[in-house]
C-alpha atoms as a PDB file:
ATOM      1  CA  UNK A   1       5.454  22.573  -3.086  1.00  0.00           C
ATOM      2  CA  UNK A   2       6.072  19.756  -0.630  1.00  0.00           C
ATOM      3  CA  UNK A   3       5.741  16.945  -2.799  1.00  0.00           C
ATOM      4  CA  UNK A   4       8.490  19.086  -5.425  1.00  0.00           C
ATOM      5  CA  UNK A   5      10.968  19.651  -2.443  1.00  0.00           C
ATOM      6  CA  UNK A   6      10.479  16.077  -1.634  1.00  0.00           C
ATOM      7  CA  UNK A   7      11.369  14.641  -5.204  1.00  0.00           C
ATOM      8  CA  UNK A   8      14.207  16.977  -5.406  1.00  0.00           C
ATOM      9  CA  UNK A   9      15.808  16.541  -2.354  1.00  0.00           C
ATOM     10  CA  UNK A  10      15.602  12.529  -2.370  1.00  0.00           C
ATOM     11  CA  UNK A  11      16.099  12.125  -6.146  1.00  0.00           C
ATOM     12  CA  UNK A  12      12.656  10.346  -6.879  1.00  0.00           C
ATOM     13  CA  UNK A  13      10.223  11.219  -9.361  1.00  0.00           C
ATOM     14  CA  UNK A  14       6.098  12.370  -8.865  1.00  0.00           C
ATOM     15  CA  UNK A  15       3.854  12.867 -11.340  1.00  0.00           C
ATOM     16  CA  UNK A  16       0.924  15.396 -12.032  1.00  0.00           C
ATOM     17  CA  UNK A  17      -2.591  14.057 -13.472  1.00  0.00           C
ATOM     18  CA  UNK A  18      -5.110  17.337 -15.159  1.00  0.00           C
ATOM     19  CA  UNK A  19      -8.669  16.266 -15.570  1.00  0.00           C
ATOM     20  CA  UNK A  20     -10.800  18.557 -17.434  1.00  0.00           C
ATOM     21  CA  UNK A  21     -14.451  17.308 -17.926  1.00  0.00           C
ATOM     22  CA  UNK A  22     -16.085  17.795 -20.979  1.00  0.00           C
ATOM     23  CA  UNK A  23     -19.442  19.187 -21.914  1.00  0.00           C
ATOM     24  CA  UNK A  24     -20.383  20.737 -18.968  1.00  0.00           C
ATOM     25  CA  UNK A  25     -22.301  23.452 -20.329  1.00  0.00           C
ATOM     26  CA  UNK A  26     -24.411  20.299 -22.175  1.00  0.00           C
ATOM     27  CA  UNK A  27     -25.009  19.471 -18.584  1.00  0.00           C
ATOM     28  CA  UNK A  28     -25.668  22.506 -17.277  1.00  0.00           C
ATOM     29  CA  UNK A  29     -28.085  23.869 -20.231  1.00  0.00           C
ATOM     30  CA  UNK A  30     -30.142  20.318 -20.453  1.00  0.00           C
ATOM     31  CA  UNK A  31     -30.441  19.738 -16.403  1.00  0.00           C
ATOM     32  CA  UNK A  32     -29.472  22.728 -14.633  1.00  0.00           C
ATOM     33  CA  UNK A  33     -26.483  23.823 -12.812  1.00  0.00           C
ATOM     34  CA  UNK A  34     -27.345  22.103  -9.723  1.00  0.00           C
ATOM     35  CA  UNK A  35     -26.944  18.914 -11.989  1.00  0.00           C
ATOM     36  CA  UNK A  36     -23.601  20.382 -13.393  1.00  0.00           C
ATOM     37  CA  UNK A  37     -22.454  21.030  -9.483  1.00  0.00           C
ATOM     38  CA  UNK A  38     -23.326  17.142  -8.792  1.00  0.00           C
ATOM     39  CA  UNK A  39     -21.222  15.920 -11.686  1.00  0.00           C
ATOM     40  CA  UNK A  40     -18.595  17.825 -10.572  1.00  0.00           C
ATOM     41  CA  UNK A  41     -19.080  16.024  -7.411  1.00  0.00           C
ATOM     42  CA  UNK A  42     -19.362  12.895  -8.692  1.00  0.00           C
ATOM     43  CA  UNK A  43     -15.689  13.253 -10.861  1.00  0.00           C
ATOM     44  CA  UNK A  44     -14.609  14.307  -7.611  1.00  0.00           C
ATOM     45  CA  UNK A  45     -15.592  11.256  -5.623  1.00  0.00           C
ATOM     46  CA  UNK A  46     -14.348   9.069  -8.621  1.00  0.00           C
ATOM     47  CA  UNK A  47     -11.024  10.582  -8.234  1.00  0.00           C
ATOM     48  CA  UNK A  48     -10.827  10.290  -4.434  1.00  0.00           C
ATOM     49  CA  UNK A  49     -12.362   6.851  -4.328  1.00  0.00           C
ATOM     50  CA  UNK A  50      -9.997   5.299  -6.957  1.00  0.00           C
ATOM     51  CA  UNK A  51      -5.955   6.946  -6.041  1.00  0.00           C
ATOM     52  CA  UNK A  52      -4.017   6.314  -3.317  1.00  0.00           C
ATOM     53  CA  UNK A  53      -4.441   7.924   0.349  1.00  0.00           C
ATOM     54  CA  UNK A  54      -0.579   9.179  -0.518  1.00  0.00           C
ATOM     55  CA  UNK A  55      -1.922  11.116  -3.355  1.00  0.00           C
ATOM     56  CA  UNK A  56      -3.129  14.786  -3.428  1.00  0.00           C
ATOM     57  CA  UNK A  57      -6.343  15.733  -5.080  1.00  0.00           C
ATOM     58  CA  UNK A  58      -7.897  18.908  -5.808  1.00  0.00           C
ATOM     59  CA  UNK A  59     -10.175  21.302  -7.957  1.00  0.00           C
ATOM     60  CA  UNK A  60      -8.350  23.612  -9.889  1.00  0.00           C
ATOM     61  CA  UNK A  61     -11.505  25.894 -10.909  1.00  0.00           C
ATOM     62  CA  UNK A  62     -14.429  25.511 -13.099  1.00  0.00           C
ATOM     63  CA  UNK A  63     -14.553  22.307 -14.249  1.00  0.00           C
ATOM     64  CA  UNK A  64     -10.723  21.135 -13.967  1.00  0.00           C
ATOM     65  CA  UNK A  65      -9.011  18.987 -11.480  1.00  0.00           C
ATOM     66  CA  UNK A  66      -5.662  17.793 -10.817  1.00  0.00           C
ATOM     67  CA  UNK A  67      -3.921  14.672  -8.651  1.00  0.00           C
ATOM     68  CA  UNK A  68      -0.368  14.740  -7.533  1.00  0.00           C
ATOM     69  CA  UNK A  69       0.684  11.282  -7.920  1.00  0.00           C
ATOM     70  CA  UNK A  70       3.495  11.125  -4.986  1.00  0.00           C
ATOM     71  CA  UNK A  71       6.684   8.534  -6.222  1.00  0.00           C
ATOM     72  CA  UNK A  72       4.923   7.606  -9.285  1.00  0.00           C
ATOM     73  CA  UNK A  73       6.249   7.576 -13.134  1.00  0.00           C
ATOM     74  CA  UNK A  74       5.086   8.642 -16.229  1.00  0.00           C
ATOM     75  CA  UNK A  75       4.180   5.560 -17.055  1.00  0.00           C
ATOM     76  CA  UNK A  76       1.949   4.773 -13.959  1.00  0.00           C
ATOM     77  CA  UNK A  77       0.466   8.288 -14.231  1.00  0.00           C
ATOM     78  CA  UNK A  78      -0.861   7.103 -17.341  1.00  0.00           C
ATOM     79  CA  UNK A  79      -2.384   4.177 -16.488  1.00  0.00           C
ATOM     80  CA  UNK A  80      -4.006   5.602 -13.556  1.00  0.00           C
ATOM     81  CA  UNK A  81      -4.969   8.612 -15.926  1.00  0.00           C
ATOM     82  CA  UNK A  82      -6.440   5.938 -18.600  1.00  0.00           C
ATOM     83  CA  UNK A  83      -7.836   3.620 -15.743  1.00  0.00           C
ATOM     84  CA  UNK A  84      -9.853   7.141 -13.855  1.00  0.00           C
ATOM     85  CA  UNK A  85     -11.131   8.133 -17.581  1.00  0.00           C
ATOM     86  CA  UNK A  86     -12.588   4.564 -18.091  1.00  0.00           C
ATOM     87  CA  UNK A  87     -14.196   4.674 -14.753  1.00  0.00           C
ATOM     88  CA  UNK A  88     -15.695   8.049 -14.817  1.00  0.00           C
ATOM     89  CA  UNK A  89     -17.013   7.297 -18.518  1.00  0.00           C
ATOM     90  CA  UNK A  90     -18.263   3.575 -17.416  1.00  0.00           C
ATOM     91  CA  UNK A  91     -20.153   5.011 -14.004  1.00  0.00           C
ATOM     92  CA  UNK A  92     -22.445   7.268 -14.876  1.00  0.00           C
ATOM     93  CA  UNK A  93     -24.643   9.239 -12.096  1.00  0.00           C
ATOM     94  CA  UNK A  94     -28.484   9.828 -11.566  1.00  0.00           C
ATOM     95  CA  UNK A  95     -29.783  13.447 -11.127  1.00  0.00           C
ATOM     96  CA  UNK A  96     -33.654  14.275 -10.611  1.00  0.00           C
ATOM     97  CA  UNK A  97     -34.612  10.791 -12.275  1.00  0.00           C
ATOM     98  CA  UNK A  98     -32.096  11.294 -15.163  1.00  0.00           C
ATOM     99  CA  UNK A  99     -29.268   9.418 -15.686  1.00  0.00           C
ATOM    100  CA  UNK A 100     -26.124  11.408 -16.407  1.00  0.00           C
ATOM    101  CA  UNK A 101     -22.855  10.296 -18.514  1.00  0.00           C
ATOM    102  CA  UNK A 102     -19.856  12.551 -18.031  1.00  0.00           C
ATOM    103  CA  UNK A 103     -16.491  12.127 -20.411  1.00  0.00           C
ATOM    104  CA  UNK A 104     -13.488  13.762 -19.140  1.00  0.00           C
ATOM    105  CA  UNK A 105      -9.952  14.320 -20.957  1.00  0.00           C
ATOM    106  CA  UNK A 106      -6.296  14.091 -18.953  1.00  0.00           C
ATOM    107  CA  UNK A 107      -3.256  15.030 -19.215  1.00  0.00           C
ATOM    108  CA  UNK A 108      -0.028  13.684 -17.428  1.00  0.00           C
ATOM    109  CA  UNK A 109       3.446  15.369 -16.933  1.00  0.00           C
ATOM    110  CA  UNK A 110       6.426  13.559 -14.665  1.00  0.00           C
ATOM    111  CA  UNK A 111       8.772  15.486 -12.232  1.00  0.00           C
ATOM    112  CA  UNK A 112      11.574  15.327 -10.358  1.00  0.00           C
ATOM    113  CA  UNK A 113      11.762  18.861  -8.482  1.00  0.00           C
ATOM    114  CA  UNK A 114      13.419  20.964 -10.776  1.00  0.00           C
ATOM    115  CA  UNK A 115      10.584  22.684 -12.100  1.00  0.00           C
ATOM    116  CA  UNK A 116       8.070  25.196 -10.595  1.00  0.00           C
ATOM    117  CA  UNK A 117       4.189  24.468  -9.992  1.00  0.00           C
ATOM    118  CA  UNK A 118       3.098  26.329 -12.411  1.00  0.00           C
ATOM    119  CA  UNK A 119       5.818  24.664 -15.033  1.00  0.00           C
ATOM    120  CA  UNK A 120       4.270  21.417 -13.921  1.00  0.00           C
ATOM    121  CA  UNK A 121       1.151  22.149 -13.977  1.00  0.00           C
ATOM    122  CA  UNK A 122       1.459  23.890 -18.043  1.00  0.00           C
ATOM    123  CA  UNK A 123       2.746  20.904 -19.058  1.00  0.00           C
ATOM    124  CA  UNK A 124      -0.061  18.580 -17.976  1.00  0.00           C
ATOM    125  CA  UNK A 125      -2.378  20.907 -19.309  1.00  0.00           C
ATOM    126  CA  UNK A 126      -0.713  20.755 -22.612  1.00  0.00           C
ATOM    127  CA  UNK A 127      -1.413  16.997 -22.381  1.00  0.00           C
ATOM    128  CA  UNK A 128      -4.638  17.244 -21.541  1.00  0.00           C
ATOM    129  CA  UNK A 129      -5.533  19.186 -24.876  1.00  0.00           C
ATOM    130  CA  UNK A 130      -3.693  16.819 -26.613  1.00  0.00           C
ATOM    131  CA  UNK A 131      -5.937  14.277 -24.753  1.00  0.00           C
ATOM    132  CA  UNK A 132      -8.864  16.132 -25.972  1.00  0.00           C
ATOM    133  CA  UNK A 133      -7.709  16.767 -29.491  1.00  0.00           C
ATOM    134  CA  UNK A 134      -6.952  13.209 -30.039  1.00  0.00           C
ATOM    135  CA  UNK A 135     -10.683  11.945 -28.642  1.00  0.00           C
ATOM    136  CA  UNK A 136     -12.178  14.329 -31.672  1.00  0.00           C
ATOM    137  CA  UNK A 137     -10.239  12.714 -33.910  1.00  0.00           C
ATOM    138  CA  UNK A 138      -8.400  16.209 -34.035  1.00  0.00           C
ATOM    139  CA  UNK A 139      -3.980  16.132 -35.857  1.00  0.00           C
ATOM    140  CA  UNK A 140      -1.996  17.773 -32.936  1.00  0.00           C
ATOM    141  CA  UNK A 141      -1.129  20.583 -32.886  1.00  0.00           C
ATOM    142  CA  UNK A 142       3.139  21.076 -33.371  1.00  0.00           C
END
């Protein structure tokens, strides 16, 4: 709410970032849910490790997460989106002796404080499906 207020009041624009990973049942069927738990973990520390202190992180249940990206456009949001998929998909982690790949899909939405949360956060969800359509090699859906 904060970071909305902000980029109303002084004009500027944020952006959102909504990470969903994929396959986590995969993970959680093959190696257990204690394995699921540490990739979840692992996305987590990705995420933390690789955006700016300014920048807000946080799970948003099950196996979603979302980044505010304070005074950043669009157009950063997605590069930073691309750039955190790459690195989650290039580091994989090691569980129990196994080694563990996780993929993740993202979605990014810009704002400038005219919109609620939950507005926001729809719309970056709506790009994250269209993230994840467009990885199967699924046509959008219109």
């Amino acid at each position: 709410s904060r970071v909305i207020a902000f980029a109303e009041r002084y004009h500027s624009t944020s952006s959102v970032l909504y990470f969903d990973v994929n396959g986590m049942k995969k993970i959680n069927d093959t190696h257990g849910h204690a394995a699921g738990d540490a990739a979840l973990n692992h996305v987590a520390g990705l995420l933390l490790t690789h955006l700016r202190s300014s920048d807000t992180v946080g799970r948003l249940g099950g196996d979603e997460f979302g980044a505010i990206l304070h005074q950043a456009d669009i157009e950063t949001a997605k590069i930073k989106g691309r750039e955190l998929v790459d690195s989650i998909r290039e580091t994989p982690f090691n569980y129990a002796g196994h080694e563990i790949s996780v993929d993740i899909a993202f979605g990014a939405f810009a704002f400038d404080g005219h919109r609620s949360a939950d507005e926001i956060l729809d719309h970056a969800d709506k790009e994250m499906y269209a993230d994840k359509r467009r990885s199967r090699g699924d046509a959008p859906i219109r």
